[in-house]
mmCIF file of C-alpha atoms in Angstrom:
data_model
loop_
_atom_site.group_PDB
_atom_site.id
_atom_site.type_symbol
_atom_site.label_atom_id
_atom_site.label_comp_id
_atom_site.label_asym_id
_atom_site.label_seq_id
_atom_site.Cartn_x
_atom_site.Cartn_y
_atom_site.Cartn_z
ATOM 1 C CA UNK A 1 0.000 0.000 0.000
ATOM 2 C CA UNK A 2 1.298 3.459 -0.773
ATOM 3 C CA UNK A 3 2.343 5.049 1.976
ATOM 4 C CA UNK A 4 1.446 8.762 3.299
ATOM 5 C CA UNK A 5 3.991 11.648 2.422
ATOM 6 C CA UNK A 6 5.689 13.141 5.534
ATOM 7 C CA UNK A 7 3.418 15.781 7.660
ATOM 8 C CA UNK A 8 6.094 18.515 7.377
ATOM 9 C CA UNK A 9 5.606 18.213 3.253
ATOM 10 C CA UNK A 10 2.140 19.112 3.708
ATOM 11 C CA UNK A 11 2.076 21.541 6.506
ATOM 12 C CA UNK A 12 4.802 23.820 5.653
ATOM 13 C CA UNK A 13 7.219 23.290 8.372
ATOM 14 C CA UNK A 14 10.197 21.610 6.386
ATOM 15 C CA UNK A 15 13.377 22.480 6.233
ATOM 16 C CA UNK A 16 14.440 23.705 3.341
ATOM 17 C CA UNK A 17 11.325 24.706 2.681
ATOM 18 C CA UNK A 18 8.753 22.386 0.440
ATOM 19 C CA UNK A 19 9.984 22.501 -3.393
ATOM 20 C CA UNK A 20 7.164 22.292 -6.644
ATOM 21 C CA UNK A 21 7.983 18.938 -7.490
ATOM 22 C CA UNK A 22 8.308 17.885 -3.686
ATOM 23 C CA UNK A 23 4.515 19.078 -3.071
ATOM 24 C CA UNK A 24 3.460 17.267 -6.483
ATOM 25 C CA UNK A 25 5.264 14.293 -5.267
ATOM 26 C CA UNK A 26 3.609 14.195 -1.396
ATOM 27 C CA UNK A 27 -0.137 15.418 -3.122
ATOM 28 C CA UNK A 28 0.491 11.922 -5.532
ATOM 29 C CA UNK A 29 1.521 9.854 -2.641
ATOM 30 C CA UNK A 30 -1.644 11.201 -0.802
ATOM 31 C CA UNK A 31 -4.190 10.270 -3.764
ATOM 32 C CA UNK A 32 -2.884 7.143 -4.519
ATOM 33 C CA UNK A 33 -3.077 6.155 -0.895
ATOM 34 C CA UNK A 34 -7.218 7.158 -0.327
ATOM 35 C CA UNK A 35 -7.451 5.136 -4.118
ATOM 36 C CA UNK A 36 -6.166 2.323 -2.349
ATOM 37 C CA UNK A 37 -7.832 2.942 0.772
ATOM 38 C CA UNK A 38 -11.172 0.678 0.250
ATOM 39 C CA UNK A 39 -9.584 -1.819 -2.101
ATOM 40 C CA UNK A 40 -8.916 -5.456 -1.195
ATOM 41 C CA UNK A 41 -8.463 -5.851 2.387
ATOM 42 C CA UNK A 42 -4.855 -6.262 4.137
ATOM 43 C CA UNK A 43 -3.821 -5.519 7.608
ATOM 44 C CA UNK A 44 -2.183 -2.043 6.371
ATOM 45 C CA UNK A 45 -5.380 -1.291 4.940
ATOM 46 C CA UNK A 46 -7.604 -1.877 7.643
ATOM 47 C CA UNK A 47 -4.966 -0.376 9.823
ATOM 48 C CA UNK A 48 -5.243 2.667 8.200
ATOM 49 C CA UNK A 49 -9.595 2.845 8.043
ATOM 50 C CA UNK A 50 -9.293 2.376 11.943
ATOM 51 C CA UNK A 51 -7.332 5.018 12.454
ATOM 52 C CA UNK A 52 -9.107 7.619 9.609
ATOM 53 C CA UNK A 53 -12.430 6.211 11.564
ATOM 54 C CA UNK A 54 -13.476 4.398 8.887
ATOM 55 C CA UNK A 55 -15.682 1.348 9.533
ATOM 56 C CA UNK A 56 -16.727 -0.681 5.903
ATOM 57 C CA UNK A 57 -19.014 -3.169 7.802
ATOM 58 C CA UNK A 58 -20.774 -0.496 9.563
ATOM 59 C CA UNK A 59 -21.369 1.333 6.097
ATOM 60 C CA UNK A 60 -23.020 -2.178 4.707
ATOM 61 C CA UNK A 61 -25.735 -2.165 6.779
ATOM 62 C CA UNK A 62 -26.370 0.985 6.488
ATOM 63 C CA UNK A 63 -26.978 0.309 2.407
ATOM 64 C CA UNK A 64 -28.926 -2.689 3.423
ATOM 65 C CA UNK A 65 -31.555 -0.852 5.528
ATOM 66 C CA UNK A 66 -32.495 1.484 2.814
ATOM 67 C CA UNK A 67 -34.316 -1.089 0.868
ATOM 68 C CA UNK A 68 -33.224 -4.630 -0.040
ATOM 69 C CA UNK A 69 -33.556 -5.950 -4.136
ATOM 70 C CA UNK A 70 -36.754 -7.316 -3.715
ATOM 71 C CA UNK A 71 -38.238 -4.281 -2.405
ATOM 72 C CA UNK A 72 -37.019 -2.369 -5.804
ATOM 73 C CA UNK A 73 -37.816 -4.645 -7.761
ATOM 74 C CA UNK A 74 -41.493 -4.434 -6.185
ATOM 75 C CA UNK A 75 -41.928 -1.256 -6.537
ATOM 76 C CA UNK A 76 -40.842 -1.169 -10.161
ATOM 77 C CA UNK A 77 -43.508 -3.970 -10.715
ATOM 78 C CA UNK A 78 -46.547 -1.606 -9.158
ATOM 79 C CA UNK A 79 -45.517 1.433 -11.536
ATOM 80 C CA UNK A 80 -48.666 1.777 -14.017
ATOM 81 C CA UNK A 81 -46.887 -0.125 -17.396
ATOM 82 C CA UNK A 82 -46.682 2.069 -20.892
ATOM 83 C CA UNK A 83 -49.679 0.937 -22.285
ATOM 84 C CA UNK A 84 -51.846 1.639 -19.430
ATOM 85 C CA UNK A 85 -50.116 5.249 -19.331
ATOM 86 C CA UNK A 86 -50.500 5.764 -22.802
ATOM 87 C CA UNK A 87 -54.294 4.532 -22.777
ATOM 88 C CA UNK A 88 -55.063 7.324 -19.912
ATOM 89 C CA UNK A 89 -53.439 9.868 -21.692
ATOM 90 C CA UNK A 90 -55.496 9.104 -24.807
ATOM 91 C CA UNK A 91 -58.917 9.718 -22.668
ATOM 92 C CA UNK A 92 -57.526 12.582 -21.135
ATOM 93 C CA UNK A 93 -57.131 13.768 -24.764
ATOM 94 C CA UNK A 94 -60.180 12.950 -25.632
ATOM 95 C CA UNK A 95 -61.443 14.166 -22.772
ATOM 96 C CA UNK A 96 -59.735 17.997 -23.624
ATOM 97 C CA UNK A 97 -61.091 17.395 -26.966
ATOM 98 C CA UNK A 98 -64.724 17.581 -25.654
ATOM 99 C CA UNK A 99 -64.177 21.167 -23.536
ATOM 100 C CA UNK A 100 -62.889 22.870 -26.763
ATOM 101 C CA UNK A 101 -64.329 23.674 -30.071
ATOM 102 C CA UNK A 102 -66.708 21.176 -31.297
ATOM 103 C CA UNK A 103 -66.215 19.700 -34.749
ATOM 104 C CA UNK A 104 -68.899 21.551 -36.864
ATOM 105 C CA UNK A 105 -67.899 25.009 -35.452
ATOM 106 C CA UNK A 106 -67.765 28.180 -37.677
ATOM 107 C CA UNK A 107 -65.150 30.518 -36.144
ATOM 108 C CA UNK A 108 -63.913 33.935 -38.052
ATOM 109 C CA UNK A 109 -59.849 34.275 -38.667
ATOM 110 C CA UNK A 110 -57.766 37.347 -39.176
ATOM 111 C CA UNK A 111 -55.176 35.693 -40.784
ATOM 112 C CA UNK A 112 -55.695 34.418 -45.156
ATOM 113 C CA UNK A 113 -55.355 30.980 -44.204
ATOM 114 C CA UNK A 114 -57.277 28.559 -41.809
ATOM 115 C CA UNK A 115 -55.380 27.498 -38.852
ATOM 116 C CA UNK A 116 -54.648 23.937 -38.036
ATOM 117 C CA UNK A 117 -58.144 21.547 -37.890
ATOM 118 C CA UNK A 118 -60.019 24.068 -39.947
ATOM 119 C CA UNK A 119 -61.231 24.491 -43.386
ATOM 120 C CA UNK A 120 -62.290 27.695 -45.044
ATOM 121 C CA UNK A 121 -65.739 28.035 -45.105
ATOM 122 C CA UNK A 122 -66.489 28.405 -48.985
ATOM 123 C CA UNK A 123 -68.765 26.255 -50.310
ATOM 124 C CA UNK A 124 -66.251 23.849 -51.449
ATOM 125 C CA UNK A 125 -66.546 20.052 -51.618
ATOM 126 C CA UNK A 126 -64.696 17.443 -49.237
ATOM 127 C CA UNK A 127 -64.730 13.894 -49.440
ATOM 128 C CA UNK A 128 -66.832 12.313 -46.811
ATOM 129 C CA UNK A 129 -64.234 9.476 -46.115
ATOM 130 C CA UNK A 130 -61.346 12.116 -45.720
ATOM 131 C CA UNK A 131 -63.447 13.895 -42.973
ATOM 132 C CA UNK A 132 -65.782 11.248 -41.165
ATOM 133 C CA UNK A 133 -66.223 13.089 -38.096
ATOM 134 C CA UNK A 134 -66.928 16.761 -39.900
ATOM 135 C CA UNK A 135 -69.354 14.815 -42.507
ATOM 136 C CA UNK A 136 -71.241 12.929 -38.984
ATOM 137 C CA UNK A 137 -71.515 16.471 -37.797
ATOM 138 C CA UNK A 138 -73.256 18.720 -40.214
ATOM 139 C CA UNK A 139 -74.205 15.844 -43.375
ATOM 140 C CA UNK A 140 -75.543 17.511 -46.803
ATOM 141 C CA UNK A 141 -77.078 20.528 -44.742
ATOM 142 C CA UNK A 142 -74.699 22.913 -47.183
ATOM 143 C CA UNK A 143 -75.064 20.235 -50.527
ATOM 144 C CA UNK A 144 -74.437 16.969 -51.393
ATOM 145 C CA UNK A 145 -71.600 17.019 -53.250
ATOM 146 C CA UNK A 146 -71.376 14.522 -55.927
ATOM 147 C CA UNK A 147 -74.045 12.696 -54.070
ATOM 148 C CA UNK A 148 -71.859 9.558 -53.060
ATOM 149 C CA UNK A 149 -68.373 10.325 -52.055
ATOM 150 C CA UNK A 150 -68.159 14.106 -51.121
ATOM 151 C CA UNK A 151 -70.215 16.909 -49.267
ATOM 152 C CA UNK A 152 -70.185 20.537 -49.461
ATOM 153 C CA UNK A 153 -68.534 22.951 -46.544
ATOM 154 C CA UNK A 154 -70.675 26.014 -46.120
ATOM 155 C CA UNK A 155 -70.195 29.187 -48.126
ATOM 156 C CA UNK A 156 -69.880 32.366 -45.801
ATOM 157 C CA UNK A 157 -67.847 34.549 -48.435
ATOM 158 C CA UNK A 158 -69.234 37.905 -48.990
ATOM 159 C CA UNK A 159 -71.829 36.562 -46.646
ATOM 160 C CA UNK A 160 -73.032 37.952 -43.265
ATOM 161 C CA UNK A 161 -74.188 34.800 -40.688
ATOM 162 C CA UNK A 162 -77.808 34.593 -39.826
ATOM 163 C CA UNK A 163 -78.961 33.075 -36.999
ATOM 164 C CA UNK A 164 -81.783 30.597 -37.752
ATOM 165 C CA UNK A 165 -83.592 26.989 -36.359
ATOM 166 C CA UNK A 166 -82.669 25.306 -40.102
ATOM 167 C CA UNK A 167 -79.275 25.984 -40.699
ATOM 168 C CA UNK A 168 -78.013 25.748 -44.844
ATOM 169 C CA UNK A 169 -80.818 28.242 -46.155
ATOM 170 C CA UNK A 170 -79.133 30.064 -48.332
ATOM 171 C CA UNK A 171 -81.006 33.460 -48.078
ATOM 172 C CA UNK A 172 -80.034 36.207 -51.558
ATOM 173 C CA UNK A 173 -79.806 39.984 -51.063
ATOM 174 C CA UNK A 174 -83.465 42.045 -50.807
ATOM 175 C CA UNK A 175 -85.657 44.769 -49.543
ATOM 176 C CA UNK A 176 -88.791 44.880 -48.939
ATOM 177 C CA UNK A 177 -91.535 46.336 -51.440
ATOM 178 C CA UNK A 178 -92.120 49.982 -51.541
ATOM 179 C CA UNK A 179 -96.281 50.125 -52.197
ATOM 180 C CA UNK A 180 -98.634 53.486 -52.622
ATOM 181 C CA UNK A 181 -101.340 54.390 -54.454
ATOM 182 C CA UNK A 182 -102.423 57.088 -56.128
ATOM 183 C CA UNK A 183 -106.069 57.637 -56.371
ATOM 184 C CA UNK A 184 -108.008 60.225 -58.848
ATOM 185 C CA UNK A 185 -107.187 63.632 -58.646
ATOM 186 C CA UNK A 186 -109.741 65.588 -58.413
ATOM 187 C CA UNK A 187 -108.110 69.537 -57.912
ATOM 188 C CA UNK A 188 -106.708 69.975 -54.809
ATOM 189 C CA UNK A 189 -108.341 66.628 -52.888
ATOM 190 C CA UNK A 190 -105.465 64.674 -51.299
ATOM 191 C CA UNK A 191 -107.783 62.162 -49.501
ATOM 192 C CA UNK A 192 -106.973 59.506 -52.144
ATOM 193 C CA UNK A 193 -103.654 59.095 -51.467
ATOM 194 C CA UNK A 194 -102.513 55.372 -49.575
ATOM 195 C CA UNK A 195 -98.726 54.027 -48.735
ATOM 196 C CA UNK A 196 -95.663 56.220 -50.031
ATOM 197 C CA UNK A 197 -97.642 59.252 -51.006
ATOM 198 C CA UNK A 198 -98.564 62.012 -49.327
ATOM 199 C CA UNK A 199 -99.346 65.557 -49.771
ATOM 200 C CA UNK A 200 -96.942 67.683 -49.999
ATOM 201 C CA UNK A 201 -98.632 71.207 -49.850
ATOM 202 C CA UNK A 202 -100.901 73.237 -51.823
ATOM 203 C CA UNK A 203 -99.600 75.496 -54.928
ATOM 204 C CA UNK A 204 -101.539 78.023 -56.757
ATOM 205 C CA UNK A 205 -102.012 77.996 -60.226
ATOM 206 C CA UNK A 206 -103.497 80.384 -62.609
ATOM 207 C CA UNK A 207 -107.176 79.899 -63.143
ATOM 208 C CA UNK A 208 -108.627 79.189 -66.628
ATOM 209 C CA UNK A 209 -111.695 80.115 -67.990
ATOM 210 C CA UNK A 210 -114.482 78.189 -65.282
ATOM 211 C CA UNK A 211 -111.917 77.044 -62.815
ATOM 212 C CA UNK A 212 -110.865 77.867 -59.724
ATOM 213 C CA UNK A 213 -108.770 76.698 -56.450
ATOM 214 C CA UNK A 214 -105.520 74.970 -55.839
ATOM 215 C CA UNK A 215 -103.451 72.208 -56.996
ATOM 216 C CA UNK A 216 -100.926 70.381 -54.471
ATOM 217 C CA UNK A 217 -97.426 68.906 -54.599
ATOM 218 C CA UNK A 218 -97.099 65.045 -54.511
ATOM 219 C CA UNK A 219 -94.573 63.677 -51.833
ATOM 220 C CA UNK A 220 -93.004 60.560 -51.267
ATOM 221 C CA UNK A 221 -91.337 58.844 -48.740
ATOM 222 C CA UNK A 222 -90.449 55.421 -48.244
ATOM 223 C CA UNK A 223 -90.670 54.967 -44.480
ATOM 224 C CA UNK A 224 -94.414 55.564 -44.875
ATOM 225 C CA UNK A 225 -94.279 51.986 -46.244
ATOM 226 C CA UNK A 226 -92.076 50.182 -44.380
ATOM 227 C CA UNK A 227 -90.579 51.939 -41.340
ATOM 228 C CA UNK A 228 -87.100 49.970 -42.492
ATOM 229 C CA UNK A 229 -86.432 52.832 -44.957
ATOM 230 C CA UNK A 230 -84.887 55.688 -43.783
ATOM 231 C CA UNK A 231 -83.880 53.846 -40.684
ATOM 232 C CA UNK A 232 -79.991 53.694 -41.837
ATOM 233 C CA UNK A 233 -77.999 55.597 -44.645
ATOM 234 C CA UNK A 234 -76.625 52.661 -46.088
ATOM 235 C CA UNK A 235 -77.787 49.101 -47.142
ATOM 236 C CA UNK A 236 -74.364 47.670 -46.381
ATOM 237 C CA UNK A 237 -73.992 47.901 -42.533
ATOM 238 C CA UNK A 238 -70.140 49.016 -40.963
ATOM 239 C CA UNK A 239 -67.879 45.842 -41.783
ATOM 240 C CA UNK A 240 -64.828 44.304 -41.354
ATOM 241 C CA UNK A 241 -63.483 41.280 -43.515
ATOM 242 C CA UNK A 242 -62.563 38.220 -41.876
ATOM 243 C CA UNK A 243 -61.415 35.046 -42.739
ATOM 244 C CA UNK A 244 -64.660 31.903 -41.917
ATOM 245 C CA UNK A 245 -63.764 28.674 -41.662
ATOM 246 C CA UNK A 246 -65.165 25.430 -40.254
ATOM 247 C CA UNK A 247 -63.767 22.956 -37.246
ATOM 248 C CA UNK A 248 -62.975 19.999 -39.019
ATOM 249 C CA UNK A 249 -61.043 17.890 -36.883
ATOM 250 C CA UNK A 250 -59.125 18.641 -33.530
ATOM 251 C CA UNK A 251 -55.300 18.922 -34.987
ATOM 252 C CA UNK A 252 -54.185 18.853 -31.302
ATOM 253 C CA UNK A 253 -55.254 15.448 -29.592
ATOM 254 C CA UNK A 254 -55.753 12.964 -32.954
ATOM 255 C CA UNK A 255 -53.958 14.266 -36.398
ATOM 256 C CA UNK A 256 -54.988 10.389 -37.929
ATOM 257 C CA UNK A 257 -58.650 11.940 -37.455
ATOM 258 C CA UNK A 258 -58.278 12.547 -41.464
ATOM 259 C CA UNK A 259 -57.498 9.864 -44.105
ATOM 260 C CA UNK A 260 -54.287 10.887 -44.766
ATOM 261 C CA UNK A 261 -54.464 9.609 -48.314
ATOM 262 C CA UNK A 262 -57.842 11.088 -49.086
ATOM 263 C CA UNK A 263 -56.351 14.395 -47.804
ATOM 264 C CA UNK A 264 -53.421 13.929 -50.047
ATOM 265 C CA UNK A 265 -55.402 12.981 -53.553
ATOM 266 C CA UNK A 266 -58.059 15.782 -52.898
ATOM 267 C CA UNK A 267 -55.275 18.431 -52.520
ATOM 268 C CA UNK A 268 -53.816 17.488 -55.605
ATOM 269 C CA UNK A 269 -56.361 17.566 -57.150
ATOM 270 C CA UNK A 270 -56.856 21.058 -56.643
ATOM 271 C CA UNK A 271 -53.114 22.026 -56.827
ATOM 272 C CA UNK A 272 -52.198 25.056 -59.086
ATOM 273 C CA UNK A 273 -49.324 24.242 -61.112
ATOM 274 C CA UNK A 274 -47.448 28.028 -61.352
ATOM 275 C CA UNK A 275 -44.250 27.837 -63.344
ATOM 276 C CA UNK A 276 -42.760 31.756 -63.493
ATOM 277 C CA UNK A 277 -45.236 32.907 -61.199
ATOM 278 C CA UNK A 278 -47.739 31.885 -63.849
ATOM 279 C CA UNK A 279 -50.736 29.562 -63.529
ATOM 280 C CA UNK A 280 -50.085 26.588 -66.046
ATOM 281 C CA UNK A 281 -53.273 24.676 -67.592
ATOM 282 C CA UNK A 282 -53.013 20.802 -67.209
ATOM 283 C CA UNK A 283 -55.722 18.343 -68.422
ATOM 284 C CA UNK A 284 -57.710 16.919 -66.244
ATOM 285 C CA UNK A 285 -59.728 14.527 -67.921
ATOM 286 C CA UNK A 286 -59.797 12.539 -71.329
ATOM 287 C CA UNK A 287 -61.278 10.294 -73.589
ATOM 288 C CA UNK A 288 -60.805 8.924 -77.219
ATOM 289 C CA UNK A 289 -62.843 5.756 -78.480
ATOM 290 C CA UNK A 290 -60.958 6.078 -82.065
ATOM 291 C CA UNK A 291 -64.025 8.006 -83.457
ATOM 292 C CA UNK A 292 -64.652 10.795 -80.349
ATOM 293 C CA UNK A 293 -62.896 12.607 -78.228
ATOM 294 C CA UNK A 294 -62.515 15.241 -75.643
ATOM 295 C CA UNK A 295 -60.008 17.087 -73.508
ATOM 296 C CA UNK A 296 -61.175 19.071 -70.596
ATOM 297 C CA UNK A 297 -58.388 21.470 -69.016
ATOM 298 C CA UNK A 298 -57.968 22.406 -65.179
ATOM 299 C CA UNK A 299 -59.357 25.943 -66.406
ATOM 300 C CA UNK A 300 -62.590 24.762 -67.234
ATOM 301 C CA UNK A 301 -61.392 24.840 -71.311
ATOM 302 C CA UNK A 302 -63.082 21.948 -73.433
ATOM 303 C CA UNK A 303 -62.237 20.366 -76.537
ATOM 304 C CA UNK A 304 -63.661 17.812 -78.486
ATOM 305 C CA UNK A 305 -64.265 16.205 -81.870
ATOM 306 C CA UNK A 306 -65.382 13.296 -83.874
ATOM 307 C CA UNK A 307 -66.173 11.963 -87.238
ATOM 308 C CA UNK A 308 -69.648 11.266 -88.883
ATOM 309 C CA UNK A 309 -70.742 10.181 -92.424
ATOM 310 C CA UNK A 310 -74.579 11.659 -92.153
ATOM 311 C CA UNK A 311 -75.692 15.036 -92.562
ATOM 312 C CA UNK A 312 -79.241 16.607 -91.105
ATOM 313 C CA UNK A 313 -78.283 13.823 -88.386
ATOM 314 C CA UNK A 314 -77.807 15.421 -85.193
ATOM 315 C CA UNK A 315 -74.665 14.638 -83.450
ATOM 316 C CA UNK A 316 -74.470 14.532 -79.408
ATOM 317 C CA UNK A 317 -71.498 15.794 -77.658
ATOM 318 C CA UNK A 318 -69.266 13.968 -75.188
ATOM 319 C CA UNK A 319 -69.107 17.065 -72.762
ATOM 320 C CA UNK A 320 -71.809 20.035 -72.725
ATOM 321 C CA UNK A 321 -70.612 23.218 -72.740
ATOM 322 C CA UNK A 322 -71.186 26.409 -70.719
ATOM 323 C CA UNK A 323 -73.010 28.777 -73.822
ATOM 324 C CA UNK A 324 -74.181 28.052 -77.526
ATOM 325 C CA UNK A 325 -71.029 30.606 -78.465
ATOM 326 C CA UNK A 326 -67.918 27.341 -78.803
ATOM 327 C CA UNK A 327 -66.222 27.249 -81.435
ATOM 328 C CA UNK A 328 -67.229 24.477 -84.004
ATOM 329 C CA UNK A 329 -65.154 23.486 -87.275
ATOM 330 C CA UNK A 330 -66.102 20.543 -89.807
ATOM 331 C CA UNK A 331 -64.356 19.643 -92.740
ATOM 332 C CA UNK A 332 -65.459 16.923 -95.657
ATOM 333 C CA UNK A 333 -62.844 14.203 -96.223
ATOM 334 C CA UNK A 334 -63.936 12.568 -99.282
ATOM 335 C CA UNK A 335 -65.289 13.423 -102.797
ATOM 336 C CA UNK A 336 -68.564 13.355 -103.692
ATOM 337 C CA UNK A 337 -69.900 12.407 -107.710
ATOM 338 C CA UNK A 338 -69.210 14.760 -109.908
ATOM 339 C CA UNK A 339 -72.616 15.533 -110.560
ATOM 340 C CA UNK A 340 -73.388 16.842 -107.093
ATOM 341 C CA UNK A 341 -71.622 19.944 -108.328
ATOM 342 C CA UNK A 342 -67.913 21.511 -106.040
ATOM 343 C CA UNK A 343 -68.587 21.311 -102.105
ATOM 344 C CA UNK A 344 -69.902 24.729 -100.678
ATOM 345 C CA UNK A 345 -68.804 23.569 -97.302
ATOM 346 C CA UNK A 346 -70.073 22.028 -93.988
ATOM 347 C CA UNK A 347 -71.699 23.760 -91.608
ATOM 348 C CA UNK A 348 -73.941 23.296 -88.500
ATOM 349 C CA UNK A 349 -77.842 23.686 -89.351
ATOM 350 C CA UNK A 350 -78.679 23.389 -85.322
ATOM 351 C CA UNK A 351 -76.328 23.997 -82.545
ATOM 352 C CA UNK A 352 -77.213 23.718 -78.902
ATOM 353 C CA UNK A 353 -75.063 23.509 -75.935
ATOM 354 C CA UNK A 354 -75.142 19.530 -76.060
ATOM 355 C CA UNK A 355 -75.290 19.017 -79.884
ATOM 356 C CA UNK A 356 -75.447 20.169 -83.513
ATOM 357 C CA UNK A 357 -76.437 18.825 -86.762
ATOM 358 C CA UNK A 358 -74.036 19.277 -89.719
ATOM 359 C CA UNK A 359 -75.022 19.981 -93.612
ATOM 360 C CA UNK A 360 -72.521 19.032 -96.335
ATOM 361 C CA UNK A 361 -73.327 21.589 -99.128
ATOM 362 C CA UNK A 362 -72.560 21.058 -102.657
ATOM 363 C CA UNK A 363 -73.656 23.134 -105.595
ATOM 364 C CA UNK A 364 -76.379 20.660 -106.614
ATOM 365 C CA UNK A 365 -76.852 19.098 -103.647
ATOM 366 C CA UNK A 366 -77.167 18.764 -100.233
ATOM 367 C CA UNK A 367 -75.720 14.765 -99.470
ATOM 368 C CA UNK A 368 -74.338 12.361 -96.908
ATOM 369 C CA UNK A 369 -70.585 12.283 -96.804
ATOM 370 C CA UNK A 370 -67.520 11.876 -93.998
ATOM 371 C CA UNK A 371 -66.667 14.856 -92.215
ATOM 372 C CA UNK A 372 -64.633 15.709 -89.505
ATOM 373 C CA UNK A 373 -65.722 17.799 -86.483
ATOM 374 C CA UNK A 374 -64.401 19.630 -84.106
ATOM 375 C CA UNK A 375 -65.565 21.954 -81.376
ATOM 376 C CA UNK A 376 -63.944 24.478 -78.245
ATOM 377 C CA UNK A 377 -65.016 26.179 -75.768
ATOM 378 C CA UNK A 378 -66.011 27.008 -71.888
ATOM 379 C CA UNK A 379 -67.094 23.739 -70.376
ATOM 380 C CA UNK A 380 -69.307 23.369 -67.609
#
């Protein structure tokens, strides 16, 4: 065992005095020997604990009396396991959940887009699988959707709330009817005279030949009507823009509330492709049997054509469109006998907003024969 360094080393009392590497040396000596002090046991050892009062046995017990291996490993046992923890801390949640906002809530936002949980209040359609608990809450009050696999959010842009036992009545901008009646005037009687009108005062006229008296003004006012006139200056009551948007799901407590691949397909779906800070058009639907065909765009743009060998034969189109004004080209792509005379042309004899009927015009003649057809225009 190392021994101690000499007590005049440490204290200050040698002479010479101490030296650097002589206090290095003794401050070694010293750690080494409390290192070795509770190693293995030896007689120097144990020597040495005696006299620094040091009593390992005593120390032992001590440990043992706190709480023996069983008693930790007890008390380990009877902590609540993860699962229960985790299943209490979902009900909590869920619990929480219920004292906030309710799904189903309309709440106004200053800010341009809807916070976490909501969706902006515009009319638009959802799928009913994407949000099951939003869809349980308020149905097809605000529209059905396609009928099957989406609903409709309602539409409070540019619209004031009105508070009401049948919610989803869409209620359009009015006033009520101004009414009056003016009866036969007679000189300066004012008795017939109902609603708006009123008399507004006598004037004097000039008498002709045989007549005599007064006429009177004819006034008119509103409020006589309906006491809501004249009531306010303006139509459009003191405003301030806001942002409304629905509660439909709680973001906090349960993001998997959503179908997360729903969400993803219906967002696509109405992502705007922008390349150079420019909105790009992209189709979004298509069909071609070999005969017809049509291309609608993510702009609403259709186009469409076909081929037919009749003419006076109406022809149905794939896709409607919005107005009667598309565009509509035909061209004739074989030759008729030469005694039908030079083709005048093809051209449509009806057009609607689902179909047309073609005419293939030659000089002597007006005859069956292929032609190509195209159309554009604002879809629906």
């Amino acid at each position: 065992m190392t021994k101690l360094p000499e007590k005049n080393v440490l204290d200050g009392n040698k002479q010479p005095r101490t030296t650097t590497g002589e206090m290095k040396s003794a401050l070694g000596k010293l750690r080494d020997y409390l290192k070795e002090l509770l190693g293995e046991d030896s007689s120097d050892k144990e020597a040495a604990r005696q006299a620094l009062g040091i009593n390992l046995k005593q120390w032992a017990e001590q440990i043992d009396s706190k709480a023996d291996s069983e008693e930790i490993q007890s008390a380990i046992q009877n902590k609540v396991d993860r699962s229960e923890l985790e299943g209490k801390t979902l009900a909590l949640e869920a619990e929480i959940a219920k004292r906030g906002t309710p799904v189903g809530s309309i709440d106004y936002f200053a800010m341009a887009t809807p916070p976490a949980g909501y969706l902006k209040a515009d009319g638009s359609q959802v799928g009913r699988e994407t949000y099951p608990d939003l869809f349980a809450a308020i149905g097809t009050t605000f529209g059905s959707g396609d009928g099957s696999t989406t609903f409709n959010l309602p539409d409070l842009i540019d619209r004031f709330a009105e508070g009401s036992s049948t919610p989803g009545v869409k209620r359009e901008a009015g006033l009520p009817n101004i009414a009056g009646v003016v009866g036969p005037i007679d000189d300066y009687s004012s008795s017939n005279l109902t609603g708006s009108f009123y008399n507004a005062g006598a004037i004097g006229y000039d008498a002709t030949s045989g007549n005599t008296g007064n006429g009177w003004k004819l006034g008119f006012d509103a409020s006589r009507s309906n006491p809501i006139y004249g009531a306010s200056d303006s139509v459009q009551p003191p405003a301030l823009t806001l942002l409304p948007c629905i509660k439909a799901f709680d973001a906090a407590t349960n993001p998997g509330l959503i179908d997360i691949t729903g969400l993803a397909n219906e967002v696509d779906g109405k992502l705007d492709r922008v390349i150079d800070s420019k909105p790009v058009r992209y189709v979004i639907d298509a069909y071609n049997d070999g005969t017809n065909w049509y291309r609608k765009w993510s702009d609403g743009w259709l186009e469409q054509g076909g081929q037919t060998s009749k003419s006076n034969q109406a022809i149905t189109l794939l896709k409607p469109y919005s107005g009667n004004d598309y565009t509509l080209v035909m061209t004739v792509s074989d030759a008729a006998a030469p005694s039908y005379g030079a083709l005048v042309g093809a051209i449509p004899y009806v057009k609607t907003t689902t179909s047309f009927t073609p005419r293939i015009y030659y000089t002597n003649a007006n005859i069956d024969s292929n032609c190509n057809w195209y159309t554009t225009g604002q879809g629906i």
